[in-house]
C-alpha positions as semicolon CSV with decimal commas, in nm:
position;residue;x (nm);y (nm);z (nm)
1;M;-0,528;1,445;-2,957
2;E;-0,563;1,361;-3,332
3;N;-0,382;1,026;-3,329
4;K;-0,570;0,749;-3,153
5;N;-0,346;0,453;-3,258
6;F;-0,013;0,380;-3,111
7;D;0,245;0,105;-3,110
8;V;0,250;0,102;-2,731
9;I;0,033;0,253;-2,462
10;I;0,196;0,289;-2,118
11;I;-0,049;0,322;-1,829
12;G;0,143;0,520;-1,562
13;G;0,382;0,802;-1,616
14;S;0,596;0,786;-1,307
15;Y;0,948;0,644;-1,293
16;S;0,889;0,301;-1,447
17;G;0,652;0,433;-1,711
18;L;0,881;0,710;-1,815
19;S;1,176;0,479;-1,828
20;A;0,984;0,238;-2,058
21;G;0,881;0,532;-2,265
22;M;1,239;0,643;-2,314
23;S;1,344;0,289;-2,436
24;L;1,060;0,285;-2,679
25;G;1,099;0,652;-2,792
26;R;1,465;0,587;-2,870
27;S;1,349;0,295;-3,083
28;L;1,121;0,529;-3,282
29;R;0,805;0,361;-3,152
30;N;0,482;0,567;-3,135
31;V;0,406;0,571;-2,763
32;L;0,128;0,720;-2,549
33;I;0,188;0,752;-2,174
34;I;-0,124;0,803;-1,972
35;D;-0,095;0,926;-1,618
36;N;-0,323;1,097;-1,359
37;G;-0,043;1,271;-1,167
38;K;-0,106;1,082;-0,837
39;P;0,206;0,873;-0,760
40;C;0,209;0,680;-0,430
41;N;0,516;0,863;-0,296
42;R;0,372;1,215;-0,349
43;Q;0,382;1,287;0,024
44;T;0,745;1,175;0,060
45;P;0,983;1,473;0,108
46;H;1,301;1,310;-0,027
47;S;1,399;1,008;-0,229
48;H;1,721;0,815;-0,163
49;N;1,932;0,521;-0,279
50;F;1,913;0,618;-0,645
51;V;2,264;0,727;-0,779
52;T;2,277;1,073;-0,941
53;H;1,950;1,170;-0,771
54;D;2,003;1,082;-0,404
55;G;1,821;1,320;-0,178
56;K;1,607;1,489;-0,441
57;T;1,229;1,514;-0,406
58;P;1,032;1,251;-0,580
59;G;0,853;1,522;-0,776
60;E;1,187;1,668;-0,896
61;I;1,309;1,330;-1,018
62;A;0,983;1,270;-1,202
63;R;0,997;1,616;-1,358
64;L;1,352;1,570;-1,477
65;A;1,266;1,223;-1,613
66;K;0,968;1,359;-1,802
67;E;1,171;1,640;-1,956
68;D;1,417;1,372;-2,083
69;V;1,143;1,165;-2,240
70;E;0,970;1,466;-2,394
71;K;1,277;1,507;-2,614
72;Y;1,157;1,206;-2,820
73;S;0,890;1,322;-3,053
74;T;0,731;0,983;-3,097
75;V;0,632;0,974;-2,729
76;R;0,307;1,157;-2,641
77;F;0,146;1,222;-2,297
78;Y;-0,210;1,226;-2,180
79;N;-0,332;1,341;-1,840
80;G;-0,616;1,108;-1,732
81;T;-0,727;0,789;-1,559
82;V;-0,770;0,460;-1,748
83;V;-1,107;0,303;-1,661
84;K;-1,110;0,010;-1,905
85;T;-0,878;-0,205;-2,102
86;V;-1,007;-0,449;-2,362
87;K;-0,857;-0,690;-2,613
88;T;-0,929;-0,611;-2,981
89;T;-0,854;-0,785;-3,305
90;D;-0,524;-0,602;-3,356
91;G;-0,416;-0,517;-3,004
92;F;-0,583;-0,336;-2,712
93;G;-0,837;-0,062;-2,653
94;I;-0,797;0,182;-2,376
95;E;-1,078;0,405;-2,235
96;I;-1,016;0,709;-2,028
97;S;-1,253;0,844;-1,755
98;S;-1,324;1,136;-1,992
99;G;-1,466;0,888;-2,242
100;E;-1,181;0,923;-2,490
101;K;-1,049;0,598;-2,636
102;F;-0,709;0,490;-2,770
103;Q;-0,573;0,182;-2,947
104;A;-0,231;0,009;-2,923
105;K;-0,055;-0,305;-3,041
106;K;0,110;-0,350;-2,701
107;L;0,037;-0,247;-2,345
108;I;0,269;-0,174;-2,055
109;L;0,120;-0,147;-1,706
110;A;0,336;0,088;-1,502
111;S;0,037;0,186;-1,293
112;G;0,177;0,143;-0,947
113;V;-0,022;0,058;-0,636
114;K;-0,241;0,237;-0,393
115;D;-0,157;0,201;-0,019
116;K;-0,451;0,117;0,206
117;M;-0,413;0,317;0,526
118;P;-0,505;0,154;0,857
119;D;-0,783;0,311;1,061
120;I;-0,542;0,486;1,287
121;P;-0,580;0,869;1,324
122;G;-0,255;1,040;1,228
123;F;-0,110;0,747;1,030
124;A;-0,200;0,877;0,685
125;E;-0,067;1,226;0,768
126;C;0,273;1,075;0,865
127;W;0,291;0,826;0,583
128;G;0,605;0,875;0,371
129;I;0,739;1,140;0,612
130;S;0,801;0,979;0,953
131;V;0,596;0,659;0,904
132;I;0,805;0,490;0,634
133;H;0,801;0,155;0,441
134;C;1,156;0,098;0,328
135;P;1,488;0,091;0,518
136;Y;1,682;0,117;0,192
137;C;1,494;0,431;0,079
138;H;1,485;0,616;0,415
139;G;1,673;0,418;0,677
140;Y;2,003;0,603;0,668
141;E;1,837;0,936;0,733
142;V;1,670;0,809;1,049
143;K;1,961;0,590;1,181
144;N;1,992;0,567;1,553
145;E;1,659;0,744;1,620
146;V;1,394;0,618;1,860
147;T;1,229;0,381;1,616
148;G;0,930;0,151;1,603
149;I;0,802;-0,116;1,360
150;L;0,425;-0,163;1,309
151;S;0,385;-0,522;1,191
152;N;0,317;-0,877;1,314
153;G;0,408;-1,234;1,242
154;D;0,691;-1,344;1,015
155;M;0,699;-1,013;0,835
156;A;0,756;-0,828;1,160
157;Y;1,039;-1,065;1,257
158;E;1,214;-1,027;0,919
159;F;1,167;-0,655;0,924
160;S;1,316;-0,635;1,273
161;K;1,637;-0,786;1,143
162;L;1,681;-0,516;0,887
163;I;1,591;-0,225;1,114
164;F;1,805;-0,351;1,403
165;N;2,113;-0,285;1,184
166;L;2,012;0,088;1,169
167;T;1,912;0,152;1,535
168;K;1,934;-0,026;1,862
169;N;1,655;0,180;2,019
170;L;1,380;-0,031;1,859
171;T;1,027;-0,135;1,953
172;L;0,800;-0,378;1,771
173;F;0,439;-0,273;1,790
174;T;0,204;-0,562;1,694
175;N;-0,117;-0,362;1,759
176;G;-0,267;-0,659;1,939
177;K;-0,146;-1,011;2,037
178;A;0,189;-1,101;1,882
179;A;0,175;-1,369;1,618
180;L;0,541;-1,476;1,652
181;T;0,687;-1,808;1,741
182;D;0,856;-1,861;2,078
183;E;1,191;-1,882;1,903
184;Q;1,129;-1,551;1,726
185;L;1,023;-1,386;2,056
186;E;1,335;-1,510;2,227
187;K;1,552;-1,373;1,950
188;L;1,389;-1,032;1,984
189;K;1,454;-1,044;2,358
190;Q;1,819;-1,135;2,303
191;N;1,864;-0,836;2,075
192;K;1,685;-0,609;2,326
193;I;1,405;-0,528;2,089
194;I;1,099;-0,421;2,293
195;L;0,775;-0,597;2,214
196;N;0,454;-0,389;2,256
197;E;0,126;-0,564;2,206
198;D;-0,102;-0,280;2,313
199;E;-0,370;-0,177;2,064
200;I;-0,303;0,159;1,902
201;K;-0,560;0,437;1,931
202;S;-0,380;0,714;1,736
203;I;-0,052;0,871;1,628
204;E;0,030;1,218;1,751
205;H;0,232;1,423;1,514
206;T;0,332;1,770;1,401
207;N;0,301;1,828;1,028
208;G;0,363;1,457;0,959
209;S;0,659;1,424;1,202
210;I;0,555;1,163;1,454
211;Q;0,580;1,253;1,825
212;K;0,419;0,959;2,006
213;I;0,192;0,665;1,974
214;I;-0,119;0,672;2,192
215;F;-0,274;0,337;2,286
216;K;-0,637;0,240;2,363
217;N;-0,540;0,159;2,735
218;G;-0,421;0,518;2,783
219;K;-0,049;0,451;2,771
220;E;0,186;0,654;2,535
221;V;0,522;0,585;2,383
222;A;0,740;0,869;2,242
223;L;0,877;0,788;1,893
224;Q;1,075;0,960;1,610
225;T;1,030;0,705;1,331
226;L;0,788;0,425;1,258
227;Y;0,832;0,163;0,991
228;A;0,511;0,000;0,871
229;K;0,407;-0,272;0,630
230;I;0,048;-0,198;0,518
231;P;-0,183;-0,352;0,256
232;F;-0,210;-0,220;-0,095
233;E;-0,436;-0,256;-0,401
234;Q;-0,362;-0,226;-0,773
235;N;-0,432;0,109;-0,934
236;I;-0,536;-0,066;-1,253
237;N;-0,865;-0,258;-1,268
238;V;-0,742;-0,619;-1,266
239;S;-1,084;-0,770;-1,290
240;D;-1,169;-0,629;-1,638
241;D;-1,189;-0,812;-1,969
242;L;-0,821;-0,881;-1,991
243;G;-0,808;-1,080;-1,667
244;F;-0,455;-1,009;-1,535
245;E;-0,326;-1,281;-1,301
246;L;-0,207;-1,172;-0,955
247;T;0,043;-1,324;-0,719
248;E;-0,057;-1,437;-0,370
249;Q;0,073;-1,104;-0,235
250;G;-0,145;-0,906;-0,482
251;F;0,115;-0,803;-0,736
252;I;0,060;-0,836;-1,115
253;K;0,227;-1,160;-1,204
254;V;0,509;-1,129;-1,461
255;D;0,782;-1,357;-1,593
256;M;1,153;-1,266;-1,632
257;M;1,072;-1,061;-1,941
258;Q;0,808;-0,852;-1,756
259;K;0,534;-1,024;-1,947
260;T;0,194;-1,084;-1,783
261;N;-0,029;-1,381;-1,844
262;V;-0,204;-1,177;-2,118
263;P;-0,006;-1,188;-2,452
264;G;0,101;-0,843;-2,549
265;V;0,059;-0,693;-2,201
266;F;0,366;-0,620;-1,992
267;A;0,405;-0,474;-1,634
268;C;0,680;-0,306;-1,447
269;G;0,737;-0,107;-1,129
270;D;0,563;-0,110;-0,792
271;N;0,265;-0,312;-0,925
272;V;0,483;-0,621;-0,970
273;T;0,728;-0,623;-0,684
274;M;0,764;-0,560;-0,311
275;M;1,099;-0,382;-0,381
276;R;0,941;-0,036;-0,407
277;S;1,220;0,199;-0,499
278;V;1,280;0,456;-0,769
279;A;1,596;0,279;-0,887
280;N;1,414;-0,053;-0,924
281;A;1,123;0,107;-1,107
282;V;1,348;0,274;-1,353
283;A;1,543;-0,044;-1,417
284;Q;1,228;-0,250;-1,479
285;G;1,077;0,014;-1,702
286;N;1,395;0,032;-1,911
287;F;1,395;-0,341;-1,962
288;A;1,023;-0,370;-2,030
289;G;1,053;-0,106;-2,298
290;A;1,334;-0,295;-2,464
291;V;1,143;-0,623;-2,452
292;V;0,833;-0,473;-2,605
293;N;1,038;-0,318;-2,883
294;K;1,196;-0,658;-2,954
295;E;0,855;-0,824;-2,968
296;L;0,731;-0,556;-3,214
297;A;1,045;-0,600;-3,420
298;D;0,995;-0,976;-3,437
299;E;0,634;-0,936;-3,540
300;E;0,702;-0,674;-3,805
301;F;1,020;-0,798;-3,973
């Protein structure tokens, strides 16, 4: 790639990054979108709750989005992984794992997150297929099924409220002693939500479709769907020279304008919010692109 200098570099070329790229491309900004082709939902068979694309595969939505953005000649694409971001005198320097370097006036982090799978055999193979994270993205398709929730504490309690509206055949698996208040336990009991505190040994499945949970004490529970809240980490290196500030939950901290604590750096998508959905990522990217264009216009006018 001959051109090394851009108005904006977007790290992450999934839904949020592509949406930001479209906003900027339509504003005639020279943009580089860097992506390594490993979205967190690559194992998910279908995406839902996004009008005009409901039920399509995540890959198909991303492909169509990229085709739209490719129509704008000022937007370029680079297949690679960013290993370093640094502040320079006139913007930001980006280094790719290949050693290639680029420069930009502004930076948008649409880099997503990486889910950290628990040490439960079978869990990773089912993730995004029958072990799911979001009732809004997948809940309708598994309504009224024999369903479980793998969580504990306040998060488990709040999650139970949402899932209870989708199925009455519900079990909360805390994978050890429950960390719920007496009031919360009583509420679960009143709503006939089963509490299981047995420690999980493995998940038995067929090509990612969960069949049963097997416990360390030898017991088994047949299941069709399991909701789970699991830890994550940022895909971008947040401890580099720029020093991005994170929230207590581990998201990149942004204000109402998608600005990070680093002037000139913006963030959007799964890396800034627990509302992980295609629709939300597209909306945030669209807005971030517009804000960045406005900031460039203010500086250049």
